PDB file of C-alpha atoms in Angstrom:
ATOM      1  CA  UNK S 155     -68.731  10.097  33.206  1.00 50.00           C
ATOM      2  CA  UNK S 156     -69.127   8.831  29.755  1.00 77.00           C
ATOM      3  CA  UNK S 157     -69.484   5.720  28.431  1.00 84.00           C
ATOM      4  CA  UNK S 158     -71.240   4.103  25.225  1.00 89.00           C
ATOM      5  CA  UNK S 159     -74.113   2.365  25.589  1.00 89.00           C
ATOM      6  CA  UNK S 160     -74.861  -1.356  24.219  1.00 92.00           C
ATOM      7  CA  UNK S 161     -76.060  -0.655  20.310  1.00 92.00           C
ATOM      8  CA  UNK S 162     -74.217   2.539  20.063  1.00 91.00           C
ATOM      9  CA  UNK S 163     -71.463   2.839  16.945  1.00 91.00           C
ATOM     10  CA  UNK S 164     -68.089   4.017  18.092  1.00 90.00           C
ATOM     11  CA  UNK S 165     -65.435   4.554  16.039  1.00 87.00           C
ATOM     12  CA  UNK S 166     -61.471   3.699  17.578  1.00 85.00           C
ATOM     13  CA  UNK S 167     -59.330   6.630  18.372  1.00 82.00           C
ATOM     14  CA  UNK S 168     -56.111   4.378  18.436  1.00 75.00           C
ATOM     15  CA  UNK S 169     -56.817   3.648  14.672  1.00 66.00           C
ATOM     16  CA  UNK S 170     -59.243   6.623  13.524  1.00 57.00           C
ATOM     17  CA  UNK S 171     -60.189   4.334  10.674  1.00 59.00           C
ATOM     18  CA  UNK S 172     -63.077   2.406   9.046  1.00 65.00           C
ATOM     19  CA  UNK S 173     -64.892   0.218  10.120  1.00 77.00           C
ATOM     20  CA  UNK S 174     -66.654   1.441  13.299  1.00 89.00           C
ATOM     21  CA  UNK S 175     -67.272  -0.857  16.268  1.00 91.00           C
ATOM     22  CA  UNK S 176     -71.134  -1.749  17.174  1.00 93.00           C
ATOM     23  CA  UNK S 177     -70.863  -1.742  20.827  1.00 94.00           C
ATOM     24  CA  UNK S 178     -72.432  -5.211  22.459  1.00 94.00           C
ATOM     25  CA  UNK S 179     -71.707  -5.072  26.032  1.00 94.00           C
ATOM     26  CA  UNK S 180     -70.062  -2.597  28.480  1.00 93.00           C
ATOM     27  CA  UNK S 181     -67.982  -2.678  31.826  1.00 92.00           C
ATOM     28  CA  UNK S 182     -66.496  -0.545  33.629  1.00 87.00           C
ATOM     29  CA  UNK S 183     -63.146   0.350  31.388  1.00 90.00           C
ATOM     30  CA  UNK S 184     -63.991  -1.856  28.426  1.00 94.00           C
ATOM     31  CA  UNK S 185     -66.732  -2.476  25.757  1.00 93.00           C
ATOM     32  CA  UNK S 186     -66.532  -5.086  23.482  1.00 94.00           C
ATOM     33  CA  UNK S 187     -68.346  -5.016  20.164  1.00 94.00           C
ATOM     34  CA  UNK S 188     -68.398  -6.386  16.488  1.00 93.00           C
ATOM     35  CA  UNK S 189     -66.911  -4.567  13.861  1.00 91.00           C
ATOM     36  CA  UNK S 190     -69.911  -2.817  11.397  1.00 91.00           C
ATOM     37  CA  UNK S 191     -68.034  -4.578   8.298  1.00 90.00           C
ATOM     38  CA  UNK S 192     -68.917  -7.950   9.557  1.00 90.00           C
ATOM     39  CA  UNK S 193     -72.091  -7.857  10.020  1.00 91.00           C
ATOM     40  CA  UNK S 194     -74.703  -8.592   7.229  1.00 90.00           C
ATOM     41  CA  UNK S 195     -76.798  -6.387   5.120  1.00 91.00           C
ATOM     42  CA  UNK S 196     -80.029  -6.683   6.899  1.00 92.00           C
ATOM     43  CA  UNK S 197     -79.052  -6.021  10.183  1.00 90.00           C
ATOM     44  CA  UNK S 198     -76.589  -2.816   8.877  1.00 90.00           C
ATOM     45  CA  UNK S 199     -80.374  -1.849   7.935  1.00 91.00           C
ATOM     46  CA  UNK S 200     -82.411  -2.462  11.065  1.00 91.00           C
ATOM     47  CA  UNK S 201     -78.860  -0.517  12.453  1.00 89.00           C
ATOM     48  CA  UNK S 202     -79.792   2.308  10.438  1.00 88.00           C
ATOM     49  CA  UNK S 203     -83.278   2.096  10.799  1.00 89.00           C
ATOM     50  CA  UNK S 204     -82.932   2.511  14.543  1.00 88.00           C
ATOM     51  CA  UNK S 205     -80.869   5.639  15.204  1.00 81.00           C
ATOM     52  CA  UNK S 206     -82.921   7.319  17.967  1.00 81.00           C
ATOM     53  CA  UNK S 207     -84.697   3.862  19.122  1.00 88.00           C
ATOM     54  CA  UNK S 208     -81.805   3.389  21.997  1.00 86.00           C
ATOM     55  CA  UNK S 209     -83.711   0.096  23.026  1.00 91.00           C
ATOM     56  CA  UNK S 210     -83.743  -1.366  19.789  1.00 92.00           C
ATOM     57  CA  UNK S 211     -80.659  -0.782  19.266  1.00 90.00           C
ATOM     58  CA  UNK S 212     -79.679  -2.447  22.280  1.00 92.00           C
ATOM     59  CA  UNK S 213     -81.537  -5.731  21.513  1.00 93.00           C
ATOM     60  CA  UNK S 214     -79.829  -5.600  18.131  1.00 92.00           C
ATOM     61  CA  UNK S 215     -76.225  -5.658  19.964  1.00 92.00           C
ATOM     62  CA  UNK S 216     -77.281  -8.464  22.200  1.00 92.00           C
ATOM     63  CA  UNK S 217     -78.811 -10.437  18.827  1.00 92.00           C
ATOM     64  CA  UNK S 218     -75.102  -9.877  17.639  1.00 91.00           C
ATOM     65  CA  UNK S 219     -73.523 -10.582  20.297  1.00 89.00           C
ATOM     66  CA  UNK S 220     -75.159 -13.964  20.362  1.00 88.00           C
ATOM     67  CA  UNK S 221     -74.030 -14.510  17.060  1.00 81.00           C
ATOM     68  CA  UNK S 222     -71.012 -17.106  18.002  1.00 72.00           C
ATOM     69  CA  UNK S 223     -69.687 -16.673  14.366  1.00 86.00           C
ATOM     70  CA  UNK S 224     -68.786 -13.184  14.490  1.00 88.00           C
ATOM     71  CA  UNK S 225     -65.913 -11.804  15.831  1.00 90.00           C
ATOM     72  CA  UNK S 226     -65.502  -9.361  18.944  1.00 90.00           C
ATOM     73  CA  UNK S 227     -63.387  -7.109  19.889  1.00 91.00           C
ATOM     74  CA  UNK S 228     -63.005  -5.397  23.527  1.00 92.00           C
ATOM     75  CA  UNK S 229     -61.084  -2.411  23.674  1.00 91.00           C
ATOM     76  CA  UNK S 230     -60.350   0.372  26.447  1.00 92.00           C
ATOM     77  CA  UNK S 231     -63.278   3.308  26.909  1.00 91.00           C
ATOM     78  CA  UNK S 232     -61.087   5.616  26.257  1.00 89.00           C
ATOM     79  CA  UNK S 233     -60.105   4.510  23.119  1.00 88.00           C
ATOM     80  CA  UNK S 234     -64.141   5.001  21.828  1.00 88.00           C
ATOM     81  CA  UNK S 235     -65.460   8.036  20.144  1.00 84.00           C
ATOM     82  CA  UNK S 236     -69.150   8.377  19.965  1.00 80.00           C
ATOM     83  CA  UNK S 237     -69.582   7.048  15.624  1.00 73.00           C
ATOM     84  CA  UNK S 238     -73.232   8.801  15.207  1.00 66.00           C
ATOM     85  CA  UNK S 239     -75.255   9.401  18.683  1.00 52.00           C
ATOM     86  CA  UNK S 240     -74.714  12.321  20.199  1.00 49.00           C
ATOM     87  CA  UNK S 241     -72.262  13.653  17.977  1.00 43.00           C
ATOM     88  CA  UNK S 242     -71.772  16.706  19.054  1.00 44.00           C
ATOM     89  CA  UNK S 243     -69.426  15.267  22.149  1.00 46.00           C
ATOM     90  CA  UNK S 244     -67.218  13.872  19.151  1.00 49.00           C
ATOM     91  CA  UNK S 245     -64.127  13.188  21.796  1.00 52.00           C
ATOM     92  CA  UNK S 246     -63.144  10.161  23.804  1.00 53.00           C
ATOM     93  CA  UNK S 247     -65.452   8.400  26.556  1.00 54.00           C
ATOM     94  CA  UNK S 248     -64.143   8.632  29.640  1.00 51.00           C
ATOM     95  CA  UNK S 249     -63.534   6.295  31.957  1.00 44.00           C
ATOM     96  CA  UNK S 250     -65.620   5.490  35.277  1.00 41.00           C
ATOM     97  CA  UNK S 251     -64.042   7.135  37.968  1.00 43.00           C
ATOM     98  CA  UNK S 252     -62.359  10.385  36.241  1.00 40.00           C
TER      99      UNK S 252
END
């Protein structure tokens, strides 16, 4: 089973539109996440900058996560599609259990 992983960039199937979602925290059937438009400049970089570094990437979603001021979002799994890692799965995450 499939899900996204904390610092991973999904995009929304339910609106297959801009902006993707920078995933912050995962449960069983949900992740919740900031949208990549909110966030600022510098950490879009350190985003970039840390594509295959799945750890940093996960203390990046926590740092934003902590960040009261920014909105989140929590949506179903299977309403994520992997944004960049492991693209070649493009389709939906599936949920725990299927």
């Amino acid at each position: 089973m499939t899900r996204p992983d904390p610092g991973e960039v999904v995009t929304l199937t339910d609106v297959e539109s801009e902006p993707p979602l920078l995933v912050c925290r995962v449960t069983d059937d949900h992740v919740s996440g900031v949208l990549l438009a909110d966030l600022a400049a510098a950490t879009l970089q350190r985003l970039e900058q840390s594509v295959d570094d799945h750890e940093r990437r996960a203390e990046l979603a926590t740092a934003v996560q902590e960040a009261a001021s920014l909105p989140t979002f929590e949506v179903p799994v299977t309403e994520c599609r992997r944004g960049e890692r492991d693209s070649n799965r493009p389709g939906p995450f599936e949920e725990r259990g299927q």
